[in-house]
Amino acid sequence: MSSSNSTSDTLHRIQYGYVPTEWVAITFILLFGISTFVHTIQALRSRLWWLIPSVIFCGFLEVIGWSSRLWSSQNPSIFRPFVIQAITLVIAPTSLVAANFILLGRIMRRLGPQYSRLTPRRYTIIFVCCDINALLIQGMGGSLAAGSNTSKSKAQLGSNIALGGVIFQLASIAAYCAFAAEFLFRYARERPIRHIPGESYRGTVDANLKRMLYAMFITTVFIIIRTIYRTAEFVSGWNGKIYSTQWLFIVFDATMIAQAMWTLNIIHPGVYLKKSDDPYPTNGDNGPEMKAV
């Protein structure tokens, strides 16, 4: 019996560094589950299909991840739930980032693509591709690190790969913020980079669009906080203090992503960024053809 307890305790330390708290896991399963269900209804009603592989997929992965942590809280010596949560919870927010990239492209088209350095369509394609690459890198690193319970070298390699994916994602978000800031600055100062032949349209920031901009800003801040936390976690290593401290993970990872998802439930693009309000004829995300000034 003593040997069995010792083995179980060793596995706790190798995997989490603690035993996940049951009620915390249940709380986040409910938070992410309800948010994902509401997002699904909202996406279907508003016909915003891009929300399915972005926000809804994020919530789905979060529910799987926290269900696995609930499993670990009840059976801490089982390795499988640890691997599942390690992979799903590291990649889940990446698809949420894609939603913000798409949102900014649509806002650019609404206010006037002439103020953007790239066309909204090109901007969306470039940043979503960066986001997909970050997801693949983090997923590969997370699966290698979490699955290497007997090899420290493989675990370290996986951790380094995942760290590279998180840093790449943070760089993409920083570039996204820079493009967004420049666009809004040029719009506010009326300094277009491009002109639209035969038409010079300048969209209006009404109350709905203003709320959507606030929501985009808030969710971006939550995601940046979470990404910085994950960067510090991977730098300190799987045996480091940050990784083995549960409350840090709850506050700076789970809470940040839950708040971001619920923010988009409350200020939903289907309500505050309606297609019917788009001043340009439908032409993908390009708007009218543009030429550089």
PDB file of C-alpha atoms in Angstrom:
ATOM      1  CA  MET A   1       0.000   0.000   0.000  1.00  0.00           C
ATOM      2  CA  SER A   2       2.846   2.342   0.883  1.00  0.00           C
ATOM      3  CA  SER A   3       4.559   1.569  -2.419  1.00  0.00           C
ATOM      4  CA  SER A   4       1.353   2.299  -4.336  1.00  0.00           C
ATOM      5  CA  ASN A   5       0.910   5.691  -2.617  1.00  0.00           C
ATOM      6  CA  SER A   6       4.528   6.561  -3.314  1.00  0.00           C
ATOM      7  CA  THR A   7       4.167   5.718  -7.005  1.00  0.00           C
ATOM      8  CA  SER A   8       0.969   7.770  -7.251  1.00  0.00           C
ATOM      9  CA  ASP A   9       2.597  10.761  -5.547  1.00  0.00           C
ATOM     10  CA  THR A  10       5.573  10.550  -7.925  1.00  0.00           C
ATOM     11  CA  LEU A  11       3.235  10.561 -10.920  1.00  0.00           C
ATOM     12  CA  HIS A  12       1.479  13.668  -9.521  1.00  0.00           C
ATOM     13  CA  ARG A  13       4.790  15.497  -9.392  1.00  0.00           C
ATOM     14  CA  ILE A  14       5.874  14.343 -12.865  1.00  0.00           C
ATOM     15  CA  GLN A  15       2.578  15.325 -14.469  1.00  0.00           C
ATOM     16  CA  TYR A  16       1.046  18.421 -12.877  1.00  0.00           C
ATOM     17  CA  GLY A  17       3.131  19.082  -9.789  1.00  0.00           C
ATOM     18  CA  TYR A  18      -0.217  18.976  -7.924  1.00  0.00           C
ATOM     19  CA  VAL A  19      -3.564  17.200  -8.049  1.00  0.00           C
ATOM     20  CA  PRO A  20      -6.072  19.292 -10.070  1.00  0.00           C
ATOM     21  CA  THR A  21      -8.912  20.636  -7.921  1.00  0.00           C
ATOM     22  CA  GLU A  22     -12.213  18.986  -8.784  1.00  0.00           C
ATOM     23  CA  TRP A  23     -14.555  21.954  -8.255  1.00  0.00           C
ATOM     24  CA  VAL A  24     -12.308  24.226 -10.327  1.00  0.00           C
ATOM     25  CA  ALA A  25     -12.448  21.780 -13.235  1.00  0.00           C
ATOM     26  CA  ILE A  26     -16.254  21.551 -12.976  1.00  0.00           C
ATOM     27  CA  THR A  27     -16.538  25.355 -12.878  1.00  0.00           C
ATOM     28  CA  PHE A  28     -14.555  25.820 -16.093  1.00  0.00           C
ATOM     29  CA  ILE A  29     -16.337  22.956 -17.849  1.00  0.00           C
ATOM     30  CA  LEU A  30     -19.587  24.825 -17.165  1.00  0.00           C
ATOM     31  CA  LEU A  31     -18.180  28.251 -18.111  1.00  0.00           C
ATOM     32  CA  PHE A  32     -16.723  27.055 -21.405  1.00  0.00           C
ATOM     33  CA  GLY A  33     -19.576  24.653 -22.117  1.00  0.00           C
ATOM     34  CA  ILE A  34     -22.308  27.271 -21.714  1.00  0.00           C
ATOM     35  CA  SER A  35     -20.319  29.888 -23.646  1.00  0.00           C
ATOM     36  CA  THR A  36     -19.659  27.452 -26.512  1.00  0.00           C
ATOM     37  CA  PHE A  37     -23.327  26.430 -26.665  1.00  0.00           C
ATOM     38  CA  VAL A  38     -24.436  30.076 -26.772  1.00  0.00           C
ATOM     39  CA  HIS A  39     -21.791  30.882 -29.418  1.00  0.00           C
ATOM     40  CA  THR A  40     -23.101  28.008 -31.543  1.00  0.00           C
ATOM     41  CA  ILE A  41     -26.661  29.355 -31.396  1.00  0.00           C
ATOM     42  CA  GLN A  42     -25.431  32.890 -32.113  1.00  0.00           C
ATOM     43  CA  ALA A  43     -23.308  31.743 -35.072  1.00  0.00           C
ATOM     44  CA  LEU A  44     -26.213  29.807 -36.605  1.00  0.00           C
ATOM     45  CA  ARG A  45     -28.653  32.697 -36.157  1.00  0.00           C
ATOM     46  CA  SER A  46     -26.256  35.308 -37.568  1.00  0.00           C
ATOM     47  CA  ARG A  47     -24.828  32.937 -40.240  1.00  0.00           C
ATOM     48  CA  LEU A  48     -21.286  33.871 -39.282  1.00  0.00           C
ATOM     49  CA  TRP A  49     -19.776  30.500 -40.184  1.00  0.00           C
ATOM     50  CA  TRP A  50     -16.197  31.599 -39.490  1.00  0.00           C
ATOM     51  CA  LEU A  51     -17.055  31.551 -35.782  1.00  0.00           C
ATOM     52  CA  ILE A  52     -17.247  27.731 -35.903  1.00  0.00           C
ATOM     53  CA  PRO A  53     -13.545  26.997 -36.593  1.00  0.00           C
ATOM     54  CA  SER A  54     -12.462  29.905 -34.402  1.00  0.00           C
ATOM     55  CA  VAL A  55     -14.414  30.763 -31.224  1.00  0.00           C
ATOM     56  CA  ILE A  56     -16.561  27.628 -31.080  1.00  0.00           C
ATOM     57  CA  PHE A  57     -13.603  25.317 -31.762  1.00  0.00           C
ATOM     58  CA  CYS A  58     -11.690  27.060 -28.963  1.00  0.00           C
ATOM     59  CA  GLY A  59     -14.547  26.433 -26.528  1.00  0.00           C
ATOM     60  CA  PHE A  60     -14.857  22.812 -27.632  1.00  0.00           C
ATOM     61  CA  LEU A  61     -11.150  22.188 -26.951  1.00  0.00           C
ATOM     62  CA  GLU A  62     -11.366  23.972 -23.593  1.00  0.00           C
ATOM     63  CA  VAL A  63     -14.252  21.717 -22.520  1.00  0.00           C
ATOM     64  CA  ILE A  64     -12.242  18.630 -23.522  1.00  0.00           C
ATOM     65  CA  GLY A  65      -9.176  19.935 -21.698  1.00  0.00           C
ATOM     66  CA  TRP A  66     -11.002  20.746 -18.479  1.00  0.00           C
ATOM     67  CA  SER A  67     -12.937  17.468 -18.615  1.00  0.00           C
ATOM     68  CA  SER A  68      -9.544  15.752 -18.729  1.00  0.00           C
ATOM     69  CA  ARG A  69      -8.393  17.741 -15.705  1.00  0.00           C
ATOM     70  CA  LEU A  70     -11.580  16.671 -13.898  1.00  0.00           C
ATOM     71  CA  TRP A  71     -10.665  13.090 -14.790  1.00  0.00           C
ATOM     72  CA  SER A  72      -7.180  13.673 -13.367  1.00  0.00           C
ATOM     73  CA  SER A  73      -8.633  15.107 -10.151  1.00  0.00           C
ATOM     74  CA  GLN A  74     -10.453  11.810  -9.602  1.00  0.00           C
ATOM     75  CA  ASN A  75      -7.750   9.498 -10.987  1.00  0.00           C
ATOM     76  CA  PRO A  76      -4.469  11.432 -10.686  1.00  0.00           C
ATOM     77  CA  SER A  77      -2.238   8.454 -11.492  1.00  0.00           C
ATOM     78  CA  ILE A  78      -3.679   7.983 -15.022  1.00  0.00           C
ATOM     79  CA  PHE A  79      -1.441   9.487 -17.683  1.00  0.00           C
ATOM     80  CA  ARG A  80      -3.918   9.795 -20.591  1.00  0.00           C
ATOM     81  CA  PRO A  81      -6.032  12.720 -19.268  1.00  0.00           C
ATOM     82  CA  PHE A  82      -2.847  14.630 -18.509  1.00  0.00           C
ATOM     83  CA  VAL A  83      -1.725  14.302 -22.146  1.00  0.00           C
ATOM     84  CA  ILE A  84      -5.163  15.277 -23.479  1.00  0.00           C
ATOM     85  CA  GLN A  85      -5.424  18.436 -21.360  1.00  0.00           C
ATOM     86  CA  ALA A  86      -1.823  19.433 -22.075  1.00  0.00           C
ATOM     87  CA  ILE A  87      -2.438  19.387 -25.830  1.00  0.00           C
ATOM     88  CA  THR A  88      -5.960  20.834 -25.967  1.00  0.00           C
ATOM     89  CA  LEU A  89      -5.430  23.660 -23.483  1.00  0.00           C
ATOM     90  CA  VAL A  90      -2.225  24.859 -25.118  1.00  0.00           C
ATOM     91  CA  ILE A  91      -3.730  25.062 -28.633  1.00  0.00           C
ATOM     92  CA  ALA A  92      -7.351  26.060 -27.849  1.00  0.00           C
ATOM     93  CA  PRO A  93      -6.807  29.851 -27.553  1.00  0.00           C
ATOM     94  CA  THR A  94      -4.983  29.906 -30.901  1.00  0.00           C
ATOM     95  CA  SER A  95      -8.282  29.532 -32.769  1.00  0.00           C
ATOM     96  CA  LEU A  96      -9.742  32.340 -30.650  1.00  0.00           C
ATOM     97  CA  VAL A  97      -6.935  34.613 -31.843  1.00  0.00           C
ATOM     98  CA  ALA A  98      -8.034  33.900 -35.432  1.00  0.00           C
ATOM     99  CA  ALA A  99     -11.462  35.349 -34.614  1.00  0.00           C
ATOM    100  CA  ASN A 100      -9.886  38.679 -33.687  1.00  0.00           C
ATOM    101  CA  PHE A 101      -7.856  38.685 -36.915  1.00  0.00           C
ATOM    102  CA  ILE A 102     -11.043  38.169 -38.946  1.00  0.00           C
ATOM    103  CA  LEU A 103     -12.924  40.794 -36.929  1.00  0.00           C
ATOM    104  CA  LEU A 104     -10.317  43.468 -37.630  1.00  0.00           C
ATOM    105  CA  GLY A 105     -10.458  42.712 -41.353  1.00  0.00           C
ATOM    106  CA  ARG A 106     -14.216  43.235 -41.323  1.00  0.00           C
ATOM    107  CA  ILE A 107     -13.930  46.444 -39.331  1.00  0.00           C
ATOM    108  CA  MET A 108     -11.350  47.713 -41.829  1.00  0.00           C
ATOM    109  CA  ARG A 109     -13.777  47.073 -44.662  1.00  0.00           C
ATOM    110  CA  ARG A 110     -16.565  48.806 -42.736  1.00  0.00           C
ATOM    111  CA  LEU A 111     -14.633  51.991 -41.939  1.00  0.00           C
ATOM    112  CA  GLY A 112     -12.674  52.245 -45.158  1.00  0.00           C
ATOM    113  CA  PRO A 113      -9.968  49.896 -46.497  1.00  0.00           C
ATOM    114  CA  GLN A 114      -8.067  52.908 -47.820  1.00  0.00           C
ATOM    115  CA  TYR A 115      -6.741  53.454 -44.282  1.00  0.00           C
ATOM    116  CA  SER A 116      -5.253  49.954 -44.096  1.00  0.00           C
ATOM    117  CA  ARG A 117      -1.727  49.092 -45.254  1.00  0.00           C
ATOM    118  CA  LEU A 118      -3.062  45.762 -46.578  1.00  0.00           C
ATOM    119  CA  THR A 119      -6.439  44.958 -48.091  1.00  0.00           C
ATOM    120  CA  PRO A 120      -8.777  43.401 -45.511  1.00  0.00           C
ATOM    121  CA  ARG A 121      -8.757  40.108 -47.430  1.00  0.00           C
ATOM    122  CA  ARG A 122      -4.971  39.913 -47.633  1.00  0.00           C
ATOM    123  CA  TYR A 123      -4.656  40.950 -44.004  1.00  0.00           C
ATOM    124  CA  THR A 124      -7.048  38.179 -42.903  1.00  0.00           C
ATOM    125  CA  ILE A 125      -5.314  35.506 -45.010  1.00  0.00           C
ATOM    126  CA  ILE A 126      -1.815  36.397 -43.778  1.00  0.00           C
ATOM    127  CA  PHE A 127      -2.671  36.521 -40.076  1.00  0.00           C
ATOM    128  CA  VAL A 128      -4.964  33.487 -40.076  1.00  0.00           C
ATOM    129  CA  CYS A 129      -2.177  31.498 -41.802  1.00  0.00           C
ATOM    130  CA  CYS A 130       0.226  32.670 -39.082  1.00  0.00           C
ATOM    131  CA  ASP A 131      -2.317  31.552 -36.495  1.00  0.00           C
ATOM    132  CA  ILE A 132      -2.660  28.095 -38.076  1.00  0.00           C
ATOM    133  CA  ASN A 133       1.128  27.701 -38.076  1.00  0.00           C
ATOM    134  CA  ALA A 134       1.263  28.702 -34.398  1.00  0.00           C
ATOM    135  CA  LEU A 135      -1.448  26.132 -33.623  1.00  0.00           C
ATOM    136  CA  LEU A 136       0.428  23.342 -35.428  1.00  0.00           C
ATOM    137  CA  ILE A 137       3.743  24.180 -33.753  1.00  0.00           C
ATOM    138  CA  GLN A 138       2.202  24.370 -30.278  1.00  0.00           C
ATOM    139  CA  GLY A 139       0.224  21.187 -30.844  1.00  0.00           C
ATOM    140  CA  MET A 140       3.300  19.283 -31.989  1.00  0.00           C
ATOM    141  CA  GLY A 141       5.406  20.577 -29.102  1.00  0.00           C
ATOM    142  CA  GLY A 142       2.698  20.017 -26.510  1.00  0.00           C
ATOM    143  CA  SER A 143       2.020  16.437 -27.628  1.00  0.00           C
ATOM    144  CA  LEU A 144       5.724  15.587 -27.674  1.00  0.00           C
ATOM    145  CA  ALA A 145       6.361  17.102 -24.250  1.00  0.00           C
ATOM    146  CA  ALA A 146       3.250  15.708 -22.558  1.00  0.00           C
ATOM    147  CA  GLY A 147       3.696  12.254 -24.054  1.00  0.00           C
ATOM    148  CA  SER A 148       7.324  11.901 -22.994  1.00  0.00           C
ATOM    149  CA  ASN A 149       6.785  10.684 -19.436  1.00  0.00           C
ATOM    150  CA  THR A 150       9.951   8.575 -19.517  1.00  0.00           C
ATOM    151  CA  SER A 151      12.329  10.749 -21.550  1.00  0.00           C
ATOM    152  CA  LYS A 152      13.471  14.088 -20.180  1.00  0.00           C
ATOM    153  CA  SER A 153      15.232  14.977 -23.439  1.00  0.00           C
ATOM    154  CA  LYS A 154      12.050  14.491 -25.499  1.00  0.00           C
ATOM    155  CA  ALA A 155      10.005  16.384 -22.938  1.00  0.00           C
ATOM    156  CA  GLN A 156      12.463  19.302 -23.105  1.00  0.00           C
ATOM    157  CA  LEU A 157      12.454  19.213 -26.913  1.00  0.00           C
ATOM    158  CA  GLY A 158       8.663  19.275 -26.942  1.00  0.00           C
ATOM    159  CA  SER A 159       8.630  22.129 -24.444  1.00  0.00           C
ATOM    160  CA  ASN A 160      11.063  24.121 -26.612  1.00  0.00           C
ATOM    161  CA  ILE A 161       8.949  23.526 -29.733  1.00  0.00           C
ATOM    162  CA  ALA A 162       5.787  24.612 -27.911  1.00  0.00           C
ATOM    163  CA  LEU A 163       7.647  27.675 -26.618  1.00  0.00           C
ATOM    164  CA  GLY A 164       8.592  28.548 -30.195  1.00  0.00           C
ATOM    165  CA  GLY A 165       4.928  28.283 -31.210  1.00  0.00           C
ATOM    166  CA  VAL A 166       3.798  30.516 -28.347  1.00  0.00           C
ATOM    167  CA  ILE A 167       6.490  33.123 -29.117  1.00  0.00           C
ATOM    168  CA  PHE A 168       5.513  33.036 -32.805  1.00  0.00           C
ATOM    169  CA  GLN A 169       1.902  33.578 -31.797  1.00  0.00           C
ATOM    170  CA  LEU A 170       2.857  36.477 -29.523  1.00  0.00           C
ATOM    171  CA  ALA A 171       4.799  38.068 -32.404  1.00  0.00           C
ATOM    172  CA  SER A 172       1.758  37.652 -34.684  1.00  0.00           C
ATOM    173  CA  ILE A 173      -0.484  39.300 -32.101  1.00  0.00           C
ATOM    174  CA  ALA A 174       2.010  42.163 -31.718  1.00  0.00           C
ATOM    175  CA  ALA A 175       1.996  42.697 -35.506  1.00  0.00           C
ATOM    176  CA  TYR A 176      -1.824  42.529 -35.495  1.00  0.00           C
ATOM    177  CA  CYS A 177      -1.954  45.218 -32.785  1.00  0.00           C
ATOM    178  CA  ALA A 178       0.461  47.399 -34.766  1.00  0.00           C
ATOM    179  CA  PHE A 179      -1.638  47.132 -37.947  1.00  0.00           C
ATOM    180  CA  ALA A 180      -4.819  47.806 -35.991  1.00  0.00           C
ATOM    181  CA  ALA A 181      -3.320  50.838 -34.234  1.00  0.00           C
ATOM    182  CA  GLU A 182      -2.047  52.292 -37.519  1.00  0.00           C
ATOM    183  CA  PHE A 183      -5.410  51.733 -39.204  1.00  0.00           C
ATOM    184  CA  LEU A 184      -7.370  53.427 -36.417  1.00  0.00           C
ATOM    185  CA  PHE A 185      -4.842  56.289 -36.237  1.00  0.00           C
ATOM    186  CA  ARG A 186      -5.088  56.918 -39.991  1.00  0.00           C
ATOM    187  CA  TYR A 187      -8.873  56.690 -39.863  1.00  0.00           C
ATOM    188  CA  ALA A 188      -9.064  59.184 -36.982  1.00  0.00           C
ATOM    189  CA  ARG A 189      -6.655  61.615 -38.707  1.00  0.00           C
ATOM    190  CA  GLU A 190      -8.101  61.011 -42.190  1.00  0.00           C
ATOM    191  CA  ARG A 191      -4.768  59.931 -43.647  1.00  0.00           C
ATOM    192  CA  PRO A 192      -5.530  57.167 -46.170  1.00  0.00           C
ATOM    193  CA  ILE A 193      -2.777  54.973 -47.603  1.00  0.00           C
ATOM    194  CA  ARG A 194      -4.874  53.996 -50.626  1.00  0.00           C
ATOM    195  CA  HIS A 195      -7.667  55.482 -52.693  1.00  0.00           C
ATOM    196  CA  ILE A 196     -10.766  53.844 -54.165  1.00  0.00           C
ATOM    197  CA  PRO A 197     -11.258  54.782 -57.842  1.00  0.00           C
ATOM    198  CA  GLY A 198     -14.498  56.665 -58.334  1.00  0.00           C
ATOM    199  CA  GLU A 199     -15.468  56.510 -54.666  1.00  0.00           C
ATOM    200  CA  SER A 200     -14.089  57.898 -51.439  1.00  0.00           C
ATOM    201  CA  TYR A 201     -16.081  56.286 -48.664  1.00  0.00           C
ATOM    202  CA  ARG A 202     -15.397  56.885 -44.997  1.00  0.00           C
ATOM    203  CA  GLY A 203     -17.400  54.675 -42.644  1.00  0.00           C
ATOM    204  CA  THR A 204     -18.878  55.923 -39.393  1.00  0.00           C
ATOM    205  CA  VAL A 205     -18.043  54.579 -35.949  1.00  0.00           C
ATOM    206  CA  ASP A 206     -21.548  54.239 -34.542  1.00  0.00           C
ATOM    207  CA  ALA A 207     -22.432  52.975 -31.056  1.00  0.00           C
ATOM    208  CA  ASN A 208     -22.503  49.320 -32.158  1.00  0.00           C
ATOM    209  CA  LEU A 209     -19.162  49.462 -33.927  1.00  0.00           C
ATOM    210  CA  LYS A 210     -17.625  51.287 -30.968  1.00  0.00           C
ATOM    211  CA  ARG A 211     -18.730  48.460 -28.654  1.00  0.00           C
ATOM    212  CA  MET A 212     -17.294  45.900 -31.101  1.00  0.00           C
ATOM    213  CA  LEU A 213     -13.969  47.734 -31.071  1.00  0.00           C
ATOM    214  CA  TYR A 214     -13.980  47.717 -27.258  1.00  0.00           C
ATOM    215  CA  ALA A 215     -14.732  43.977 -27.267  1.00  0.00           C
ATOM    216  CA  MET A 216     -11.900  43.327 -29.719  1.00  0.00           C
ATOM    217  CA  PHE A 217      -9.518  45.353 -27.561  1.00  0.00           C
ATOM    218  CA  ILE A 218     -10.583  43.569 -24.349  1.00  0.00           C
ATOM    219  CA  THR A 219     -10.290  40.075 -25.829  1.00  0.00           C
ATOM    220  CA  THR A 220      -6.876  40.941 -27.269  1.00  0.00           C
ATOM    221  CA  VAL A 221      -5.642  42.043 -23.837  1.00  0.00           C
ATOM    222  CA  PHE A 222      -6.905  38.792 -22.277  1.00  0.00           C
ATOM    223  CA  ILE A 223      -5.181  36.740 -24.978  1.00  0.00           C
ATOM    224  CA  ILE A 224      -1.902  38.663 -24.630  1.00  0.00           C
ATOM    225  CA  ILE A 225      -1.879  38.109 -20.849  1.00  0.00           C
ATOM    226  CA  ARG A 226      -2.459  34.388 -21.387  1.00  0.00           C
ATOM    227  CA  THR A 227       0.240  34.172 -24.075  1.00  0.00           C
ATOM    228  CA  ILE A 228       2.812  35.946 -21.874  1.00  0.00           C
ATOM    229  CA  TYR A 229       1.960  33.530 -19.052  1.00  0.00           C
ATOM    230  CA  ARG A 230       2.411  30.520 -21.331  1.00  0.00           C
ATOM    231  CA  THR A 231       5.729  31.901 -22.573  1.00  0.00           C
ATOM    232  CA  ALA A 232       6.988  32.249 -19.005  1.00  0.00           C
ATOM    233  CA  GLU A 233       5.680  28.757 -18.192  1.00  0.00           C
ATOM    234  CA  PHE A 234       7.550  27.090 -21.051  1.00  0.00           C
ATOM    235  CA  VAL A 235      10.718  29.095 -20.345  1.00  0.00           C
ATOM    236  CA  SER A 236      10.707  27.920 -16.721  1.00  0.00           C
ATOM    237  CA  GLY A 237      10.198  24.320 -17.876  1.00  0.00           C
ATOM    238  CA  TRP A 238       7.808  21.492 -16.987  1.00  0.00           C
ATOM    239  CA  ASN A 239       9.462  21.132 -13.608  1.00  0.00           C
ATOM    240  CA  GLY A 240       9.458  24.868 -12.940  1.00  0.00           C
ATOM    241  CA  LYS A 241       7.563  26.798 -10.286  1.00  0.00           C
ATOM    242  CA  ILE A 242       5.153  28.422 -12.756  1.00  0.00           C
ATOM    243  CA  TYR A 243       4.052  25.139 -14.328  1.00  0.00           C
ATOM    244  CA  SER A 244       3.554  23.387 -10.994  1.00  0.00           C
ATOM    245  CA  THR A 245       1.472  26.206  -9.431  1.00  0.00           C
ATOM    246  CA  GLN A 246      -2.211  25.603 -10.085  1.00  0.00           C
ATOM    247  CA  TRP A 247      -3.566  29.059  -9.221  1.00  0.00           C
ATOM    248  CA  LEU A 248      -1.304  30.696 -11.806  1.00  0.00           C
ATOM    249  CA  PHE A 249      -2.742  28.452 -14.502  1.00  0.00           C
ATOM    250  CA  ILE A 250      -6.304  29.151 -13.354  1.00  0.00           C
ATOM    251  CA  VAL A 251      -5.881  32.935 -13.217  1.00  0.00           C
ATOM    252  CA  PHE A 252      -3.638  33.603 -16.224  1.00  0.00           C
ATOM    253  CA  ASP A 253      -4.797  30.902 -18.632  1.00  0.00           C
ATOM    254  CA  ALA A 254      -8.307  29.587 -17.960  1.00  0.00           C
ATOM    255  CA  THR A 255      -9.807  32.809 -16.575  1.00  0.00           C
ATOM    256  CA  MET A 256      -8.362  34.941 -19.385  1.00  0.00           C
ATOM    257  CA  ILE A 257      -9.757  32.717 -22.148  1.00  0.00           C
ATOM    258  CA  ALA A 258     -13.129  32.298 -20.421  1.00  0.00           C
ATOM    259  CA  GLN A 259     -13.460  36.086 -20.119  1.00  0.00           C
ATOM    260  CA  ALA A 260     -12.504  36.538 -23.772  1.00  0.00           C
ATOM    261  CA  MET A 261     -15.141  34.033 -24.905  1.00  0.00           C
ATOM    262  CA  TRP A 262     -17.873  35.526 -22.715  1.00  0.00           C
ATOM    263  CA  THR A 263     -16.975  39.028 -23.921  1.00  0.00           C
ATOM    264  CA  LEU A 264     -17.762  37.910 -27.478  1.00  0.00           C
ATOM    265  CA  ASN A 265     -20.994  36.298 -26.251  1.00  0.00           C
ATOM    266  CA  ILE A 266     -22.127  39.611 -24.792  1.00  0.00           C
ATOM    267  CA  ILE A 267     -20.806  41.829 -27.593  1.00  0.00           C
ATOM    268  CA  HIS A 268     -21.392  39.473 -30.498  1.00  0.00           C
ATOM    269  CA  PRO A 269     -20.309  40.385 -34.047  1.00  0.00           C
ATOM    270  CA  GLY A 270     -23.626  39.064 -35.355  1.00  0.00           C
ATOM    271  CA  VAL A 271     -25.346  41.903 -33.491  1.00  0.00           C
ATOM    272  CA  TYR A 272     -22.745  44.662 -33.363  1.00  0.00           C
ATOM    273  CA  LEU A 273     -21.134  44.067 -36.772  1.00  0.00           C
ATOM    274  CA  LYS A 274     -24.081  43.173 -38.983  1.00  0.00           C
ATOM    275  CA  LYS A 275     -23.463  42.353 -42.653  1.00  0.00           C
ATOM    276  CA  SER A 276     -26.393  44.578 -43.602  1.00  0.00           C
ATOM    277  CA  ASP A 277     -24.484  47.577 -42.256  1.00  0.00           C
ATOM    278  CA  ASP A 278     -21.556  46.987 -44.647  1.00  0.00           C
ATOM    279  CA  PRO A 279     -21.276  50.066 -46.919  1.00  0.00           C
ATOM    280  CA  TYR A 280     -19.505  48.146 -49.698  1.00  0.00           C
ATOM    281  CA  PRO A 281     -20.984  45.636 -52.130  1.00  0.00           C
ATOM    282  CA  THR A 282     -20.077  42.062 -51.290  1.00  0.00           C
ATOM    283  CA  ASN A 283     -16.688  41.231 -52.787  1.00  0.00           C
ATOM    284  CA  GLY A 284     -15.155  38.810 -50.341  1.00  0.00           C
ATOM    285  CA  ASP A 285     -13.256  40.829 -47.796  1.00  0.00           C
ATOM    286  CA  ASN A 286     -11.630  43.107 -50.316  1.00  0.00           C
ATOM    287  CA  GLY A 287     -14.315  45.738 -50.718  1.00  0.00           C
ATOM    288  CA  PRO A 288     -13.842  47.713 -53.929  1.00  0.00           C
ATOM    289  CA  GLU A 289     -10.647  47.364 -55.887  1.00  0.00           C
ATOM    290  CA  MET A 290      -7.952  49.584 -54.382  1.00  0.00           C
ATOM    291  CA  LYS A 291      -4.799  51.144 -55.680  1.00  0.00           C
ATOM    292  CA  ALA A 292      -1.909  52.365 -53.589  1.00  0.00           C
ATOM    293  CA  VAL A 293      -1.570  56.109 -53.274  1.00  0.00           C
TER     294      VAL A 293
END
